mmCIF file of C-alpha atoms and ligand atoms in Angstrom:
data_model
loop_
_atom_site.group_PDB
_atom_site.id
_atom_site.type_symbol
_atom_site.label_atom_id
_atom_site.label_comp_id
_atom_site.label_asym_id
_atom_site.label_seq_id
_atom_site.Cartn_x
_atom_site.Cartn_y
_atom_site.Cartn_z
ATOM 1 C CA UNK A 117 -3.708 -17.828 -27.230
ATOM 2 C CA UNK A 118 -6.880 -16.511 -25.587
ATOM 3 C CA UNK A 119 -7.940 -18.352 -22.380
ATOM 4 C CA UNK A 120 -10.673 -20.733 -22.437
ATOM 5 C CA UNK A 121 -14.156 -19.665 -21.345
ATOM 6 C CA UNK A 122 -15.026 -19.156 -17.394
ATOM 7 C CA UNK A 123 -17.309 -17.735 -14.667
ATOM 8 C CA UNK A 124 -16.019 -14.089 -13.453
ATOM 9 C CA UNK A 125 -17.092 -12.425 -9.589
ATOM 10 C CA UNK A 126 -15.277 -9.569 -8.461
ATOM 11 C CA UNK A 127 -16.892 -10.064 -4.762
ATOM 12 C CA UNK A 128 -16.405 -7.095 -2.351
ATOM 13 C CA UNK A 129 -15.460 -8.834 0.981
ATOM 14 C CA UNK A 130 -13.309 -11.499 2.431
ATOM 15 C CA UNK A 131 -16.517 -13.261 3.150
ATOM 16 C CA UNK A 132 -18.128 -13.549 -0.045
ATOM 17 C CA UNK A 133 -14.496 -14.449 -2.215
ATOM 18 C CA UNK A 134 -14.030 -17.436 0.661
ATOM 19 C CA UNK A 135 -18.096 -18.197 -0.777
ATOM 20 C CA UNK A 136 -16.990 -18.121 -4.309
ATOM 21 C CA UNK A 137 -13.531 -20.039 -3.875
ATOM 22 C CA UNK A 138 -15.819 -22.617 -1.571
ATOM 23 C CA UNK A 139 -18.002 -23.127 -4.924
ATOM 24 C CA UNK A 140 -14.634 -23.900 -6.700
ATOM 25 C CA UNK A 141 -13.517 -20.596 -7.841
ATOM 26 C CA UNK A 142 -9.859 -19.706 -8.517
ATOM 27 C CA UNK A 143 -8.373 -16.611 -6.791
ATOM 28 C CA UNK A 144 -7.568 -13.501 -9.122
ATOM 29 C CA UNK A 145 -4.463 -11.213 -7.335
ATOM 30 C CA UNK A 146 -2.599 -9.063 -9.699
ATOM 31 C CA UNK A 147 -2.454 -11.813 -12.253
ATOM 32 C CA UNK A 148 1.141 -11.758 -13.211
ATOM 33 C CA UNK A 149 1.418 -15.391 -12.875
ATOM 34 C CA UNK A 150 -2.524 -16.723 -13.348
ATOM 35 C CA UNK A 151 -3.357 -14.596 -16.793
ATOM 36 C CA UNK A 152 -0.102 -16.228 -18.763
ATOM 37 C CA UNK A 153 -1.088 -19.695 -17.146
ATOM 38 C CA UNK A 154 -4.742 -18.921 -18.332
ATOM 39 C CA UNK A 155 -3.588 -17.406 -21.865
ATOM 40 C CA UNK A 156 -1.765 -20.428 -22.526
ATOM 41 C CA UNK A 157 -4.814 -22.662 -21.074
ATOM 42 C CA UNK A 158 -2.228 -24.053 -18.479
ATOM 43 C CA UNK A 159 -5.175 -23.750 -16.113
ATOM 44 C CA UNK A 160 -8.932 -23.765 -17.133
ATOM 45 C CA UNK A 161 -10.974 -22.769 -14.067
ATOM 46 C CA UNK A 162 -14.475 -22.533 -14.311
ATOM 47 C CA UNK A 163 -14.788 -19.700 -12.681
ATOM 48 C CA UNK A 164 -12.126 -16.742 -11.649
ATOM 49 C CA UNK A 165 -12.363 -15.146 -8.300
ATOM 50 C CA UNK A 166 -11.119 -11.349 -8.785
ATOM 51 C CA UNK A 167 -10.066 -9.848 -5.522
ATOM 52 C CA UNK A 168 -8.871 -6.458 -6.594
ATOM 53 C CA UNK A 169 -12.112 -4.891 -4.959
ATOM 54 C CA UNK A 170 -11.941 -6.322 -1.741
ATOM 55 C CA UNK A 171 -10.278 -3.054 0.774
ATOM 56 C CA UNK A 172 -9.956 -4.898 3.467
ATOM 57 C CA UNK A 173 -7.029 -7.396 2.118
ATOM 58 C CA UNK A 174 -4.908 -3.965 0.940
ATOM 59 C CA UNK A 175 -2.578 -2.112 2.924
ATOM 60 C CA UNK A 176 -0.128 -2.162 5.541
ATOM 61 C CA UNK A 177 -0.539 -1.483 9.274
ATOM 62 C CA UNK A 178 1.527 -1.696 12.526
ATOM 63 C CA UNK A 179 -1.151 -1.346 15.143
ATOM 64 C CA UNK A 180 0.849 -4.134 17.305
ATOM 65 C CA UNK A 181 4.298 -2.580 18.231
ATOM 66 C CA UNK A 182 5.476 -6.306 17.876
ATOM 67 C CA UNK A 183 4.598 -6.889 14.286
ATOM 68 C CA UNK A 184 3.115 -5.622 10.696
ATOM 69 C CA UNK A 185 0.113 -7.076 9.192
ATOM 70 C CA UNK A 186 0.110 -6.791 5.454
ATOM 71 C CA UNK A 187 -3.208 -7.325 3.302
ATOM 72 C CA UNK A 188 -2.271 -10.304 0.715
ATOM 73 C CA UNK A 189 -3.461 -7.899 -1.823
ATOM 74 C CA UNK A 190 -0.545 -5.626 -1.324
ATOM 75 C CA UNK A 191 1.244 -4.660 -4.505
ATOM 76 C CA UNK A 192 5.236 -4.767 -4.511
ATOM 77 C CA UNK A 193 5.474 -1.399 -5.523
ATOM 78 C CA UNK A 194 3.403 -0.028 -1.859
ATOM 79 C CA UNK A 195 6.005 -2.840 0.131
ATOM 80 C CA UNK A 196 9.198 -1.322 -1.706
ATOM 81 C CA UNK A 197 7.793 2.221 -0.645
ATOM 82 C CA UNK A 198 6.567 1.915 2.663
ATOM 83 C CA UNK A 199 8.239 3.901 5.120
ATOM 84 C CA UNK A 200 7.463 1.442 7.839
ATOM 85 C CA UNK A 201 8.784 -1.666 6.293
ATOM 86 C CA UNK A 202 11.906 0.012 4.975
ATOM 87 C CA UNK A 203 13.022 1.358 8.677
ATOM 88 C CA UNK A 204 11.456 -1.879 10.822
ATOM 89 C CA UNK A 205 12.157 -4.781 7.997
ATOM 90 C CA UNK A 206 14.371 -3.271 5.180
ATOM 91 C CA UNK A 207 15.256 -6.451 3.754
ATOM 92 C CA UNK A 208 11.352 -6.793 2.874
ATOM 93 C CA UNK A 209 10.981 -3.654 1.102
ATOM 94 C CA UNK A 210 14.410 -4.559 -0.702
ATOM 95 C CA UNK A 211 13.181 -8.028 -1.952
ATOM 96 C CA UNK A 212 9.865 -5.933 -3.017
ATOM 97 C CA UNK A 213 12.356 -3.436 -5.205
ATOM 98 C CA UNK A 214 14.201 -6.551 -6.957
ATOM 99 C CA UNK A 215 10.997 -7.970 -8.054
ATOM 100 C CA UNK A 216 10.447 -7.840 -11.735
ATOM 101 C CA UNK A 217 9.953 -4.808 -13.562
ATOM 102 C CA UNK A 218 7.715 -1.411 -12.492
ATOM 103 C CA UNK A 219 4.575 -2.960 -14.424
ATOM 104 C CA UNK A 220 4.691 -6.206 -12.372
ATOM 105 C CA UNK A 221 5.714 -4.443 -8.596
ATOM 106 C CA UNK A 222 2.665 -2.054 -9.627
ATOM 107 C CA UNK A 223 -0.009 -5.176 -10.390
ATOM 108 C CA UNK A 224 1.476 -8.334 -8.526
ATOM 109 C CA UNK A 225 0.802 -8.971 -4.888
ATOM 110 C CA UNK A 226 2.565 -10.115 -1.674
ATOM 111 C CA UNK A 227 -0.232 -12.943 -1.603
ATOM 112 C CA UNK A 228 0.255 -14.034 -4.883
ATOM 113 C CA UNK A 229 4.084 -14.519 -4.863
ATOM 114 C CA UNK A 230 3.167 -16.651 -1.318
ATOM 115 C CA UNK A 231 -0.056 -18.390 -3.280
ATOM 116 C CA UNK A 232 1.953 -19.111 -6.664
ATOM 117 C CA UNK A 233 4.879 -20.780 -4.641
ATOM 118 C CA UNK A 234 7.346 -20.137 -7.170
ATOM 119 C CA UNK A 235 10.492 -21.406 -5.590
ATOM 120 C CA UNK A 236 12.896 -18.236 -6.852
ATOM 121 C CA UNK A 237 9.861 -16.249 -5.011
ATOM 122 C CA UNK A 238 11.283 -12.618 -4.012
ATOM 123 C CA UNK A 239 8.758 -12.033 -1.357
ATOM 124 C CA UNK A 240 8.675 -15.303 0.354
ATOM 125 C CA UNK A 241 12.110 -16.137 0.429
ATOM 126 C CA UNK A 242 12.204 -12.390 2.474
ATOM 127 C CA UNK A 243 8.890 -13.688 4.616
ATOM 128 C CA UNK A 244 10.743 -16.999 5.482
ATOM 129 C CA UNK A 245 14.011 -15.789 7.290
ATOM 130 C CA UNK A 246 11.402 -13.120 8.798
ATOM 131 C CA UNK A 247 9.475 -15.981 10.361
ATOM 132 C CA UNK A 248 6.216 -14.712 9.234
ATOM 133 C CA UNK A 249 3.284 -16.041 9.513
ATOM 134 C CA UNK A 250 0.303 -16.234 6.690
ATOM 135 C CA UNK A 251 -3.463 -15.952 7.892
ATOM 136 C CA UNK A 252 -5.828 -17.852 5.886
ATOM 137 C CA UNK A 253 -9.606 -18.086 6.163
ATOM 138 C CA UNK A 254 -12.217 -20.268 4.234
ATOM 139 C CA UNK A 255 -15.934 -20.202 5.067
ATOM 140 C CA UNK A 256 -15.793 -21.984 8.039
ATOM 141 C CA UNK A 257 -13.046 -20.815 9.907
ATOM 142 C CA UNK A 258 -9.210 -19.505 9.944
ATOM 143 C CA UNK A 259 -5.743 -20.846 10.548
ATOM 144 C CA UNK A 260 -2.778 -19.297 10.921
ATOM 145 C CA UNK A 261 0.358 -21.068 8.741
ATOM 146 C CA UNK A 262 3.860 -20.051 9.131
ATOM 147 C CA UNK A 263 4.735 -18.816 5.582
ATOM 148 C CA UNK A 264 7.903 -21.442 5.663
ATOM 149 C CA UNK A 265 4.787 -24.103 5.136
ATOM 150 C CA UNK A 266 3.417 -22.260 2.862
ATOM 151 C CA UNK A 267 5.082 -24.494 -0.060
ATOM 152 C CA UNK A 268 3.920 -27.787 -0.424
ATOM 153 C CA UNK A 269 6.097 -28.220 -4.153
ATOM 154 C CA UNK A 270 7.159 -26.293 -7.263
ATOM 155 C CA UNK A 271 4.306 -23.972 -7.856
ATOM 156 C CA UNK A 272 1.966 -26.170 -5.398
ATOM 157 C CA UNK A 273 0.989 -23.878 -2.398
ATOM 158 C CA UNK A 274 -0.509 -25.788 0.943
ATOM 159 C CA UNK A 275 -3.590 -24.319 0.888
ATOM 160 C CA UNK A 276 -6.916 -26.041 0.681
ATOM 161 C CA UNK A 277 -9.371 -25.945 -1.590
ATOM 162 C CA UNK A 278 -11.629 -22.842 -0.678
ATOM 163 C CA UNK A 279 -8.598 -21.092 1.454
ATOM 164 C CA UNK A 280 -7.993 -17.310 0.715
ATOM 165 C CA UNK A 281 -4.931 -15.898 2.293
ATOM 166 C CA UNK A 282 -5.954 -12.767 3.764
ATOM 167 C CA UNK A 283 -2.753 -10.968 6.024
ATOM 168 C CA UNK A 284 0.873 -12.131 6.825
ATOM 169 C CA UNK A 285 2.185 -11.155 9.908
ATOM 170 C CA UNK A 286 5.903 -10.019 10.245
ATOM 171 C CA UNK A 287 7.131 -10.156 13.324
ATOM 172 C CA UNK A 288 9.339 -7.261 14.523
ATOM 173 C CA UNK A 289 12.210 -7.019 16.200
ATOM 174 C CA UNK A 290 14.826 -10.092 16.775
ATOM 175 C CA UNK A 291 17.312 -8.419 14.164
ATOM 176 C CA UNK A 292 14.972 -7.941 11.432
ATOM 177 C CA UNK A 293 15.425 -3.923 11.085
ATOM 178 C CA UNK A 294 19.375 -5.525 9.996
ATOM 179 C CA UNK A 295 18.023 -8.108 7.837
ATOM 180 C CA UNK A 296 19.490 -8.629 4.297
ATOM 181 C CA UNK A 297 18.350 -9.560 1.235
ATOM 182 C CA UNK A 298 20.324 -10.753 -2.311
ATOM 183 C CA UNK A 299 19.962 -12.702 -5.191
ATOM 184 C CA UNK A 300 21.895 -13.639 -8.485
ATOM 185 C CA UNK A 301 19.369 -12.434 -11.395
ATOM 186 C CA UNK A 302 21.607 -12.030 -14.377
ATOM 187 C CA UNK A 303 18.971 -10.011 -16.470
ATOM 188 C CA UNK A 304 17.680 -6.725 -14.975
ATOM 189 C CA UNK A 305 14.090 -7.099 -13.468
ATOM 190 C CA UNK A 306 14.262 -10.781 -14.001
ATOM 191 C CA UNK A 307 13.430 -13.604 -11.873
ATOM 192 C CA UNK A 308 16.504 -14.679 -9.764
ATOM 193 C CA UNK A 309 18.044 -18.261 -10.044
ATOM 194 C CA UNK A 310 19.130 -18.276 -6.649
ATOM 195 C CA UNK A 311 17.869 -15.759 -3.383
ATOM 196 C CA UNK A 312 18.919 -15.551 0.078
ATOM 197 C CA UNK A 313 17.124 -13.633 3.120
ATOM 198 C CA UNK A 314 19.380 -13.345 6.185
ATOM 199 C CA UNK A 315 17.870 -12.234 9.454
ATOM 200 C CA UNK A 316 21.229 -11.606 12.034
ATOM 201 C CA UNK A 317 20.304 -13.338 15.575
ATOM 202 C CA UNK A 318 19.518 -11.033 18.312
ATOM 203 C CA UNK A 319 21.425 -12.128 20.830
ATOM 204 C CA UNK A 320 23.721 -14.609 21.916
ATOM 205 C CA UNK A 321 21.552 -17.616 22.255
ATOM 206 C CA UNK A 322 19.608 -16.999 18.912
ATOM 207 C CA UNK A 323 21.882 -17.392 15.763
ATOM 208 C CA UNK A 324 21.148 -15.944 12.251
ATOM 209 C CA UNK A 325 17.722 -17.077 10.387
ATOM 210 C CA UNK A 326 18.498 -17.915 6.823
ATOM 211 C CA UNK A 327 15.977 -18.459 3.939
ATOM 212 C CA UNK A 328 17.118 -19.498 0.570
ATOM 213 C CA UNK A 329 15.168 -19.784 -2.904
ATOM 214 C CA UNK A 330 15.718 -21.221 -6.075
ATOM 215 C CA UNK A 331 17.855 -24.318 -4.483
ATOM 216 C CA UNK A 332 15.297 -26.972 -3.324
ATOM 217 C CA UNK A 333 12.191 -27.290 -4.687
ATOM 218 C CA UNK A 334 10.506 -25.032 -2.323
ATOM 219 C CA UNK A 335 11.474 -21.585 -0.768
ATOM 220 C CA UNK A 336 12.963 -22.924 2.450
ATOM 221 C CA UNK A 337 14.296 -21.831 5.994
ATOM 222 C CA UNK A 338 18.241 -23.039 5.359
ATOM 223 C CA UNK A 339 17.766 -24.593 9.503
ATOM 224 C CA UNK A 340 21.181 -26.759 8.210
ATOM 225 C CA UNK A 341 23.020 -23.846 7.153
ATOM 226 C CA UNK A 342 21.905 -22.508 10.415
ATOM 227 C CA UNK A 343 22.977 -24.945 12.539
ATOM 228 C CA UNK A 344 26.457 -25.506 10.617
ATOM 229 C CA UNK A 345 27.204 -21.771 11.249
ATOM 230 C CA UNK A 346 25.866 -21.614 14.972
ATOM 231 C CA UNK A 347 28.386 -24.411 15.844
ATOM 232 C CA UNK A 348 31.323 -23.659 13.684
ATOM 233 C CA UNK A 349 30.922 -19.453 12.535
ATOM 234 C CA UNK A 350 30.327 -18.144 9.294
ATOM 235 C CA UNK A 351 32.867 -20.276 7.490
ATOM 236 C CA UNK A 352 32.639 -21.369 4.165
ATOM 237 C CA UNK A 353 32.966 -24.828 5.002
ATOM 238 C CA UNK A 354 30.668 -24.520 7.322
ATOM 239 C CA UNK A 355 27.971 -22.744 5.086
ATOM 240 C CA UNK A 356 28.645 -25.471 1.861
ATOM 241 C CA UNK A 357 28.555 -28.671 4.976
ATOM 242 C CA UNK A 358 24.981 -27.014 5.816
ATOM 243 C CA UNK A 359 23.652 -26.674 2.208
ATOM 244 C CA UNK A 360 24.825 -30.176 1.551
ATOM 245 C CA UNK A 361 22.532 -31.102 4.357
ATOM 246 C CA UNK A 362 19.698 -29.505 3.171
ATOM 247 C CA UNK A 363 20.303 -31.408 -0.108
ATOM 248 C CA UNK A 364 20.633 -34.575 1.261
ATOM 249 C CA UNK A 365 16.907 -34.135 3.004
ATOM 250 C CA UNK A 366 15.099 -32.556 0.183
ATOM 251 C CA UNK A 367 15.077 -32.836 -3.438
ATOM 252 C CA UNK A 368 17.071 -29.967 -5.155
ATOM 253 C CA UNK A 369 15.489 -27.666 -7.767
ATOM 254 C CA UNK A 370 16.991 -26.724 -12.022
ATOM 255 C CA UNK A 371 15.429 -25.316 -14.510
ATOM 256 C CA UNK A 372 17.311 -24.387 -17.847
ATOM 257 C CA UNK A 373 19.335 -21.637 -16.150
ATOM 258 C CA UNK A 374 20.674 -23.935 -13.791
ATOM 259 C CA UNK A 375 21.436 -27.221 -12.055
ATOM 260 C CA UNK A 376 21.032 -28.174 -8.775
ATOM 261 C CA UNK A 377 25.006 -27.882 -8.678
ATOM 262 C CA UNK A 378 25.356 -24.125 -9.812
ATOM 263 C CA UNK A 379 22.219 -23.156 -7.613
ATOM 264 C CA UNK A 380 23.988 -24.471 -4.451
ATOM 265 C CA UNK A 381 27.559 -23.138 -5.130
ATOM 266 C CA UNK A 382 25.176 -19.656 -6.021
ATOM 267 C CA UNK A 383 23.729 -20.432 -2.782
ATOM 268 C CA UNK A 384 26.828 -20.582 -0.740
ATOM 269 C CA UNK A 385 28.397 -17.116 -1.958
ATOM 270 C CA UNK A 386 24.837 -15.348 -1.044
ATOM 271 C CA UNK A 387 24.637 -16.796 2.564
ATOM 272 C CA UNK A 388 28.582 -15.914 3.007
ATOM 273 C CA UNK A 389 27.826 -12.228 2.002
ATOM 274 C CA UNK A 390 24.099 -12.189 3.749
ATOM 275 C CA UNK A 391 25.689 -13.279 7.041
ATOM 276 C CA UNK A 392 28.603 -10.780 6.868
ATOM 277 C CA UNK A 393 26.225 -7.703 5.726
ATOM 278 C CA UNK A 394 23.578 -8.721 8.084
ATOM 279 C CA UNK A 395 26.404 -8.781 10.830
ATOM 280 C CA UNK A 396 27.757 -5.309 9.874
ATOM 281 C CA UNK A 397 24.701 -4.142 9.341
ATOM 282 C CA UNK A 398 24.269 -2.155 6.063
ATOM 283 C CA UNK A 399 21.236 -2.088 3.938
ATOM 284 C CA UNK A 400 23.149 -3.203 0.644
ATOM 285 C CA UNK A 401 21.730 -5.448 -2.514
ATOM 286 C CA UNK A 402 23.519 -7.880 -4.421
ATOM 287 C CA UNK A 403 22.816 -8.855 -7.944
ATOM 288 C CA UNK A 404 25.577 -10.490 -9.045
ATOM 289 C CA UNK A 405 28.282 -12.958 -7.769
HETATM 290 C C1 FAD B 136 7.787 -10.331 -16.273
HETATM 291 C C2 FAD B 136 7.651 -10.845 -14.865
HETATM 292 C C3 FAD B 136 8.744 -10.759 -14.020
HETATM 293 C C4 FAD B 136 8.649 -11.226 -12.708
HETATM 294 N N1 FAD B 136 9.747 -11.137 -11.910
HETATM 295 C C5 FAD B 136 9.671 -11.597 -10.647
HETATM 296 C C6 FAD B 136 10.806 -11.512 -9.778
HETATM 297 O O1 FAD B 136 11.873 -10.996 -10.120
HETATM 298 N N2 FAD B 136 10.652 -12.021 -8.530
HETATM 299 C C7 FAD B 136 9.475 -12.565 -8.083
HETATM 300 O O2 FAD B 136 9.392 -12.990 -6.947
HETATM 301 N N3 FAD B 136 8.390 -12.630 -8.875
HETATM 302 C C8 FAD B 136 8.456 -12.176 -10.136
HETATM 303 N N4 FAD B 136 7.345 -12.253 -10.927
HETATM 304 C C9 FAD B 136 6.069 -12.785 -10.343
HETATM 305 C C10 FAD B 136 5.280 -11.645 -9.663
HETATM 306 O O3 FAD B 136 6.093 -11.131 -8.702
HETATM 307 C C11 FAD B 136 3.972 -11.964 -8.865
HETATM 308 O O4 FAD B 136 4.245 -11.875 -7.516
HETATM 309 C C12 FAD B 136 3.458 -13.276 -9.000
HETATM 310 O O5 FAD B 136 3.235 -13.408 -10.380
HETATM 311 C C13 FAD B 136 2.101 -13.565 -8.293
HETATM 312 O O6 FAD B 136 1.412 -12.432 -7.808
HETATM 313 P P1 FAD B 136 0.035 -11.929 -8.420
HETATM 314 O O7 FAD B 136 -0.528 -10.979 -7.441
HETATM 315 O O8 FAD B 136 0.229 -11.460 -9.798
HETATM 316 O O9 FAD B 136 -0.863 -13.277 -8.368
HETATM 317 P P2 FAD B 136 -1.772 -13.959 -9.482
HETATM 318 O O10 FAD B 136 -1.007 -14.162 -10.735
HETATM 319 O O11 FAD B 136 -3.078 -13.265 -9.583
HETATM 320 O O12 FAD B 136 -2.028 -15.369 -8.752
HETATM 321 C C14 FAD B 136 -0.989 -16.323 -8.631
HETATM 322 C C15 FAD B 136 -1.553 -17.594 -7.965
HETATM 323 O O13 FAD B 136 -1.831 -17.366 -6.585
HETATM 324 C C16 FAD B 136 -3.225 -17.557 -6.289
HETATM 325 N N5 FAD B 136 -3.570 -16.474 -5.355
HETATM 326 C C17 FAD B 136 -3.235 -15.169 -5.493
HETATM 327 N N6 FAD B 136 -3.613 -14.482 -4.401
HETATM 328 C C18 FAD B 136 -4.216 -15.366 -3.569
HETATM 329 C C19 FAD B 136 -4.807 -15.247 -2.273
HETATM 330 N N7 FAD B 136 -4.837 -14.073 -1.617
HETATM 331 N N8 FAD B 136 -5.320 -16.362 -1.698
HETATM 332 C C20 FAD B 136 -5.290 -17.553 -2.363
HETATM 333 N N9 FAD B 136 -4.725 -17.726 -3.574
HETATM 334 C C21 FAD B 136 -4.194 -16.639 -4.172
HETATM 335 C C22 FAD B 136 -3.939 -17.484 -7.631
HETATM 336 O O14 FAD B 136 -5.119 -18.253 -7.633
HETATM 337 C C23 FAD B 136 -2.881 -18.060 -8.569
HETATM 338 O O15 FAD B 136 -2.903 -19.465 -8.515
HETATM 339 C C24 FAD B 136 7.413 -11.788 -12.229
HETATM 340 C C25 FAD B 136 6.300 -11.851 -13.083
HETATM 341 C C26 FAD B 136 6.409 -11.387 -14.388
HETATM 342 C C27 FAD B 136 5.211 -11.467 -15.291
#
């Protein structure tokens, strides 16, 4: 189907997209999620907010030795081959590799996998158990969001009407140069049913981070899962008593490739692997259980 008639700007600063998406407009990234939605008139905006000419939101830079700030108009493809996010937060660049296929890395943004809040999200299950933190401006101001509250529900991102997310900040250091990333994808380039990012605690006060996606209905820091394995190691029990918490306070994502059930028992076997990898430290993948 062809989408139904709107308004186009392609605006060539931060300032004047924040204008346009304060007038109403919808935000245009690399449109591997919007132009199906609009093709299949899913979502009729009146008027589409391209941002593909805007510099300022591309590109990767690590002025501050204590973090990277990466334009939301970053494509996969420039994450999964940055030389600076493979040594300082390899599990990044990995989750940027394992995202779809080289058409999609090459069009679709770090933004828009945030902004789209898909819950099997490559990128922002990776962002979460980095503890990164989203910058987002509007016309009449900024605020600064840690990407874990990003989510708000399936596909429902917390921003505001008008917000444009501009930069995510990583924060480096704290174990995330030995930071792991897997998921369960059983087709080649596909979207995963179940991801984990595991960030190793640096330290002995500060256990592992953990983010997990395609299990609750959001992209989520597993804080359970990390408590459970603080107190009683990287068991098994330990991991499942933790994911059963998690469960028990939020509302547990399926789709037709999986149930709630499979998801967490997916779950499980990821963190088990993430924690031991991310404690021995190789830069491995996983794709399948
Ligand atoms: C065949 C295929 C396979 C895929 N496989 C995977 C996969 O394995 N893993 C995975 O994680 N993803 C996968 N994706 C999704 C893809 O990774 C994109 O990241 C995702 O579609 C959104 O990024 P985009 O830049 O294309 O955003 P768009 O489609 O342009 O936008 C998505 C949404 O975010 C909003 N938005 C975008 N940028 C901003 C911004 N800066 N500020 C405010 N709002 C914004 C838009 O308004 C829209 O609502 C796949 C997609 C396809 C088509």
């Amino acid at each position: 189907m062809r989408p139904a008639s709107f308004e186009y700007v392609r605006p060539p600063s931060t300032a004047e997209a924040c204008r346009a998406l304060a007038d109403g407009g919808t935000a245009l990234a690399g449109g591997q999620s919007l132009l199906p939605l609009l093709k299949l008139r899913a979502v009729r905006p009146a008027l589409v907010v391209d941002l593909n000419r805007i510099t300022e939101l591309q590109g990767i830079g690590n002025g501050e030795a204590t973090e990277l700030a990466i334009g939301a108009m970053t494509r996969h493809q420039h994450v999964a081959d940055d030389p600076v996010v493979a040594s300082a937060v390899p599990l990044l660049a990995e989750a940027a590799r394992r995202t779809g296929d080289m058409q999609v890395r090459a069009r679709g943004t770090i933004g828009g996998n945030v902004c789209f809040a898909d819950p099997r999200a490559n990128m922002s299950t990776a962002l979460v158990a980095l503890g990164a933190v989203a910058v987002v401006e509007r016309t009449a101001g900024s605020r600064q969001v840690p990407v874990a509250e990003m989510f708000s529900d399936t596909r429902v991102s917390a921003l505001r009407p008008g917000e444009l997310l501009t930069r995510l900040h990583v924060p480096l250091g704290a174990g995330a140069d030995r930071g792991v990333y897997l998921e369960f994808a059983p087709q080649p380039n596909g979207v995963p049913i179940v991801n984990v990012a595991v960030v190793p605690g640096d330290g002995e006060l500060a256990g592992p981070r953990i983010a997990v996606g395609g299990l609750l209905r959001t992209t989520c820091r597993a804080t359970q899962v990390e408590k459970a394995v603080r107190l009683e190691g990287a068991t098994s029990a330990a991991i499942r008593r933790g994911i059963e918490g998690l469960l028990a306070d939020h509302e547990g994502y399926a789709d037709p490739r999986g149930d709630t059930a499979y998801r967490a028992r997916l779950a499980s076997v990821l963190i088990g692997r993430g924690l031991e990898r991310a404690a021995r430290g190789p830069r491995t993948t996983e794709r399948e259980v």
